[in-house]
Tab-separated table of C-alpha atoms in Angstrom:
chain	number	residue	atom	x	y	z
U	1181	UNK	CA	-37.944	26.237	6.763
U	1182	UNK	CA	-39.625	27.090	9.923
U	1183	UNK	CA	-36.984	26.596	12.649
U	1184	UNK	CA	-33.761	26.677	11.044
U	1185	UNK	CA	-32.564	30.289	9.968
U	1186	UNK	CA	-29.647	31.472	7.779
U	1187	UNK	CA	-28.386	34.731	7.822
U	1188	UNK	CA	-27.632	37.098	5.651
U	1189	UNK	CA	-29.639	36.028	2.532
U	1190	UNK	CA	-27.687	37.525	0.265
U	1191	UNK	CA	-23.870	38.412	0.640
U	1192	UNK	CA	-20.995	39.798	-1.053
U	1193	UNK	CA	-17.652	40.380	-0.217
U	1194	UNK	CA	-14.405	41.002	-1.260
U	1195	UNK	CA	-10.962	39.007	-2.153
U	1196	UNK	CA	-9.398	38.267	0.801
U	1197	UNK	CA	-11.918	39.373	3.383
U	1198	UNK	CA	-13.484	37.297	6.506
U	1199	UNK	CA	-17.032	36.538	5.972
U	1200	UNK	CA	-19.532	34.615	8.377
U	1201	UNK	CA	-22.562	32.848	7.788
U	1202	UNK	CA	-24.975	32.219	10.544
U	1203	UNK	CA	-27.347	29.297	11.159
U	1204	UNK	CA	-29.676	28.943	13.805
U	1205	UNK	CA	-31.873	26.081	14.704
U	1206	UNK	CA	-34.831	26.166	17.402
U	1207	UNK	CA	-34.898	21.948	18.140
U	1208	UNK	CA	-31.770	21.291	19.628
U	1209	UNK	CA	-30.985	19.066	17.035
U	1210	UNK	CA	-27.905	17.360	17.636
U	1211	UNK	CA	-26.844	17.299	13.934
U	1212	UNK	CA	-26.014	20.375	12.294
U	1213	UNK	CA	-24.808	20.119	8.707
U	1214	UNK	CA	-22.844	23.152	6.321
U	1215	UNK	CA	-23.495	22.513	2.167
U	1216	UNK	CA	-22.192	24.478	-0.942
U	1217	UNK	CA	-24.070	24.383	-4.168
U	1218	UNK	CA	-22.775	24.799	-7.268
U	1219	UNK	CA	-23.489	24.349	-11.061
U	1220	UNK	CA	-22.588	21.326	-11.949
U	1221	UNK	CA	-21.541	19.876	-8.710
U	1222	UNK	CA	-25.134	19.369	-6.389
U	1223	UNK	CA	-24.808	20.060	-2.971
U	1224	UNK	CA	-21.179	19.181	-1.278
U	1225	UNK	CA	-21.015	18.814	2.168
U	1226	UNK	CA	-18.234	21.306	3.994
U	1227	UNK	CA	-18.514	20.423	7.472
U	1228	UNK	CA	-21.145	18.600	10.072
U	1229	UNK	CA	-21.172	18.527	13.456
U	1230	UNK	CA	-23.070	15.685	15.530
U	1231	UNK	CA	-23.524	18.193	18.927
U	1232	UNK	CA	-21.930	21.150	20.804
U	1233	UNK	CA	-18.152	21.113	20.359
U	1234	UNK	CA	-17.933	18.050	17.577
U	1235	UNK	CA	-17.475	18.774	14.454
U	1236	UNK	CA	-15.739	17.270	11.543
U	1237	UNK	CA	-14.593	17.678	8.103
U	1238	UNK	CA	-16.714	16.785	4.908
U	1239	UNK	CA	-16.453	16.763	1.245
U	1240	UNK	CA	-14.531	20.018	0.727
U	1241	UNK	CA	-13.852	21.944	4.246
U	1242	UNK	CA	-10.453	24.014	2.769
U	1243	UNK	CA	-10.891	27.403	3.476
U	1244	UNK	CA	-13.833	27.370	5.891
U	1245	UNK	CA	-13.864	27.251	9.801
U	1246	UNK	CA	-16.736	26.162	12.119
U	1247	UNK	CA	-17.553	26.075	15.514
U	1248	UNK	CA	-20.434	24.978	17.623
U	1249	UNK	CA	-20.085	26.390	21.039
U	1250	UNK	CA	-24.046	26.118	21.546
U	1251	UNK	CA	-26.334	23.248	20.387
U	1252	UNK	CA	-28.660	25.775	18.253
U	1253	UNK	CA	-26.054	27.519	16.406
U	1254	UNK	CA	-23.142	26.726	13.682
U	1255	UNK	CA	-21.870	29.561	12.081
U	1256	UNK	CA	-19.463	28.844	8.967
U	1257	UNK	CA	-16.402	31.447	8.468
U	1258	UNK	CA	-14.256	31.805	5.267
U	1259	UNK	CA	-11.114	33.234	6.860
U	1260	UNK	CA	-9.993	34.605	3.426
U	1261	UNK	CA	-13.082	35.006	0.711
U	1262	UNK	CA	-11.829	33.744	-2.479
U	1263	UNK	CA	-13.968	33.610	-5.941
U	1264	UNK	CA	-13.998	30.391	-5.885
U	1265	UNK	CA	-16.099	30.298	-3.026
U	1266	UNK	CA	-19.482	32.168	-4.732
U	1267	UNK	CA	-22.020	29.395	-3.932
U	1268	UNK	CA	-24.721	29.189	-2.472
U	1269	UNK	CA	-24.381	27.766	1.160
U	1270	UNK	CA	-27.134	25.647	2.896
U	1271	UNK	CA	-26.990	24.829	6.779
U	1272	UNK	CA	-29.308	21.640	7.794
U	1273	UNK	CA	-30.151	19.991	11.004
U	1274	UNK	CA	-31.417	16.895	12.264
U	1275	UNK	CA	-32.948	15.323	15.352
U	1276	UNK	CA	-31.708	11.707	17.207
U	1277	UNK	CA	-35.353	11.182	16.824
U	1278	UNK	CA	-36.554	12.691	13.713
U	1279	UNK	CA	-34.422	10.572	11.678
U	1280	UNK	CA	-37.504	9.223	9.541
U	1281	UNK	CA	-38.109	12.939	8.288
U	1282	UNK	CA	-34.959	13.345	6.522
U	1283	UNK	CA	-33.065	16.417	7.474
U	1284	UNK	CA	-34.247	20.295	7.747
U	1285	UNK	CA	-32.694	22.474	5.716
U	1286	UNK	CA	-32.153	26.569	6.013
U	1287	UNK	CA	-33.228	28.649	3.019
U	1288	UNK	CA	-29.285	29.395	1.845
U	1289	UNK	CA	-27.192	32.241	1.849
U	1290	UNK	CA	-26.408	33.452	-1.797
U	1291	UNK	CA	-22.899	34.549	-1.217
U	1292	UNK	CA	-20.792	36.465	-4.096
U	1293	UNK	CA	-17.152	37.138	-3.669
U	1294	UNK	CA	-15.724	40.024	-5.842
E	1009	UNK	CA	-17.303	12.416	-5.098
E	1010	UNK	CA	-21.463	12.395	-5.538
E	1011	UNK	CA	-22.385	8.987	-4.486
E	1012	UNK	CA	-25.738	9.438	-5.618
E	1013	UNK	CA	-26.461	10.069	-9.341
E	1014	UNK	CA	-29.878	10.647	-10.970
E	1015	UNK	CA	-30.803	9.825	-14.118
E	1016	UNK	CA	-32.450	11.863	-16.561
E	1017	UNK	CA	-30.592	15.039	-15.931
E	1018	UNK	CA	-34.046	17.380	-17.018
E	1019	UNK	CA	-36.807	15.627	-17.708
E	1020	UNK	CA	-40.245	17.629	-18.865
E	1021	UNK	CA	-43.724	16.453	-19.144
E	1022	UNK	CA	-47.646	17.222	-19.524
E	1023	UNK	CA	-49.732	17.818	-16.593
E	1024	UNK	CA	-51.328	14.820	-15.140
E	1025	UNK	CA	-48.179	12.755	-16.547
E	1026	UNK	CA	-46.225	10.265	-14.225
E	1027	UNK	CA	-42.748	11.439	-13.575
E	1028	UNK	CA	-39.729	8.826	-12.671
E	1029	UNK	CA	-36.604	9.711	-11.947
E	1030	UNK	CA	-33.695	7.082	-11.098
E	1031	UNK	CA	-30.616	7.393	-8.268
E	1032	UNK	CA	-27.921	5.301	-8.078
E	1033	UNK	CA	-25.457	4.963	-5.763
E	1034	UNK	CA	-22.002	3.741	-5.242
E	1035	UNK	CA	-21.762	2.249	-1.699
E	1036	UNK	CA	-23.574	0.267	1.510
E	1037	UNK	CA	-26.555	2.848	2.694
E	1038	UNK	CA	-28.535	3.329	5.987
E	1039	UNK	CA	-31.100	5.019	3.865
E	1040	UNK	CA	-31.953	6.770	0.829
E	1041	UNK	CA	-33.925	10.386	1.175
E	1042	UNK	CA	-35.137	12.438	-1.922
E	1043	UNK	CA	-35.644	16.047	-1.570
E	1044	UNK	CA	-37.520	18.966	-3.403
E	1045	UNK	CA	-35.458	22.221	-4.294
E	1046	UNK	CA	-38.096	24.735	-5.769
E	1047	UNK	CA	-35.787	27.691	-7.758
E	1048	UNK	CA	-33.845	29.922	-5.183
E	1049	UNK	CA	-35.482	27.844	-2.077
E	1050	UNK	CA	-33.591	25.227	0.272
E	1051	UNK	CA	-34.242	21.482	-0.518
E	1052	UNK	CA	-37.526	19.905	1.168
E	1053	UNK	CA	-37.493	16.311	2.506
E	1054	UNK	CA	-39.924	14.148	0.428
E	1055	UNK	CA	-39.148	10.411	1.265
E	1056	UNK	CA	-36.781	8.537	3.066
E	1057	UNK	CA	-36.823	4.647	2.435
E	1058	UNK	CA	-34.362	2.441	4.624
E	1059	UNK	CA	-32.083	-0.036	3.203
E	1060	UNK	CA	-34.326	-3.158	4.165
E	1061	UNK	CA	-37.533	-1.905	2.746
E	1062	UNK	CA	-38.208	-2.174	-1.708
E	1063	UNK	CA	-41.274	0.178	-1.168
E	1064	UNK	CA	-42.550	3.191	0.101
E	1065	UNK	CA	-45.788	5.137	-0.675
E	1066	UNK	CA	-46.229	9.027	0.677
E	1067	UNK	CA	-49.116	10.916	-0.998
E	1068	UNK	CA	-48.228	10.926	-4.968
E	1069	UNK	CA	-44.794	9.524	-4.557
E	1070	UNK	CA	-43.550	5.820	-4.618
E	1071	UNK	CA	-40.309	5.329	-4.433
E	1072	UNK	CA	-38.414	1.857	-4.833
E	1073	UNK	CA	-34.981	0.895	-3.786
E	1074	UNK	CA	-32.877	-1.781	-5.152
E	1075	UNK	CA	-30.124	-3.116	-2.858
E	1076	UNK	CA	-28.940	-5.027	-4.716
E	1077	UNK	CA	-28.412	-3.216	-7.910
E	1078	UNK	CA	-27.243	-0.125	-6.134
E	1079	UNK	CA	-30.624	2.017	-7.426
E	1080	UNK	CA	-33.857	3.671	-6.480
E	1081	UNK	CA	-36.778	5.446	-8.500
E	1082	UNK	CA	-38.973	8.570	-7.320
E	1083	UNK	CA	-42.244	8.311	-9.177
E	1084	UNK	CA	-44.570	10.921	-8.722
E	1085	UNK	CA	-47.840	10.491	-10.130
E	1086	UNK	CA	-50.551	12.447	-11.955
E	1087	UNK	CA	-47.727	15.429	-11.823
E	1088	UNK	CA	-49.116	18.945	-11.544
E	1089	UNK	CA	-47.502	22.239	-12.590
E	1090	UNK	CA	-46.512	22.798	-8.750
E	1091	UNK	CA	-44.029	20.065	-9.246
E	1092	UNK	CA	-42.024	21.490	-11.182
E	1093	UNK	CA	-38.891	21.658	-9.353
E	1094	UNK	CA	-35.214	19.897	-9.215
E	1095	UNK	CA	-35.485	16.710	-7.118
E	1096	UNK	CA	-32.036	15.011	-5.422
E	1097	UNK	CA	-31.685	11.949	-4.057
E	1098	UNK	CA	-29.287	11.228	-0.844
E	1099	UNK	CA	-28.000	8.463	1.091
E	1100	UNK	CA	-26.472	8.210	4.939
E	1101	UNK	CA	-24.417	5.795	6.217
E	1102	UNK	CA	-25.741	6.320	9.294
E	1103	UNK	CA	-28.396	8.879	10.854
E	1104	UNK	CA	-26.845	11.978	11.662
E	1105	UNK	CA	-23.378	10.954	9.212
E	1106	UNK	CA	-22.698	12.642	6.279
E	1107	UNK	CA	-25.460	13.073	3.663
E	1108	UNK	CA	-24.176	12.524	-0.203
E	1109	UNK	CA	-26.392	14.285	-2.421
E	1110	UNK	CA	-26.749	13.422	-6.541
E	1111	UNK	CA	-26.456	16.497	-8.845
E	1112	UNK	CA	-30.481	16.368	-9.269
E	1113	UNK	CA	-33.305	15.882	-11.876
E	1114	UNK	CA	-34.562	19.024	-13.100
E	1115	UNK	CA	-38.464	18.504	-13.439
E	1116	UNK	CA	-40.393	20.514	-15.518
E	1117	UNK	CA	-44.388	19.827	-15.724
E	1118	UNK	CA	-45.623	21.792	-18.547
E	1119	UNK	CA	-49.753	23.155	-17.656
């Protein structure tokens, strides 16, 4: 995972509270990708963005906010924590020319709303 | 909705066994990717095969891809305990699009 960080680890919050989870990539990869895992339901994509100041909407974005101000950095914010949102969240990146080595992915944030 | 689905759900074996596992998928593809997710780690790029190519080799893994019938396999060969892991595959309309993820084949190579 050398390259792309997530912080925190580990997280947990309360009903109702802001949270923010950090990601921060080192290759100026253009694409920069937010995933949920859950039991039962693999990895669902929540937002991507394909460079500074694009993003867009994926599989299941209600609830979360992201912004990409800088190339290296995506942060994803749930403006009001609710249970249903304990999951474990993985950021990935990608490269215009790395596209033969798949994507990069973080090392997850374990997050537990209470 | 996944587009990618693997087939078995868990599958365990002996050391030295072959593994396959099977993906299918639901629409058009740029390419399929499989990825490694060892317990409490992020997922690990193994393979990526494009849509015009039936066969790739990388190491111990050849993986196949079916156009046609919507499907690929991930064999991995004379499997060691180290394997053991849940594998997913994934597909891309495009490089740098969304990637849909299957809800993974948990491996388990018994020693």
């Amino acid at each position: 995972d050398a390259g792309i960080t997530q912080s925190p680890r580990y997280k947990i919050t309360e009903t109702g509270r802001q949270v923010t989870l950090m990601c921060h990539q080192t290759w100026s990869h253009s694409y920069m990708f937010w995933y949920r895992q859950d039991l039962g339901h693999g990895l669902r994509l929540i937002y991507y963005s394909a460079a500074a100041d694009i993003t867009d909407k994926g599989e299941v974005p209600d609830g979360y906010v992201v912004s990409r101000s800088k190339t290296e950095n995506f942060p994803l914010t749930l403006e009001s924590a609710t249970r249903s949102q304990t999951s474990v969240y993985f950021c990935a990146s990608s490269g215009d020319w790395t596209e033969n080595y798949g994507y990069t992915f973080g090392s997850g944030t374990r997050l537990t709303v209470v | 909705s996944q587009q990618g689905e693997e087939d078995p759900q868990a599958l365990s074996i002996q050391e030295g066994e072959n593994a396959t596992m099977n993906c299918s998928y639901k629409t058009s593809i740029n390419n399929l990717q499989w990825y490694r997710q060892n317990s409490g780690r992020g997922l690990v790029h193994l393979i990526l095969i494009r849509s015009n190519e039936r066969e790739k080799h990388s190491g111990r893994l050849r993986v196949t891809l079916d156009t046609s019938k919507k499907s690929s396999s991930l064999l991995i060969t004379a499997s060691r305990a180290a394997d053991t892991a849940s594998y997913f595959c994934a597909t891309d309309k495009r490089h740098g699009s969304r990637l849909t993820f299957g809800e993974g084949t948990q491996l388990t190579v018994n020693p």
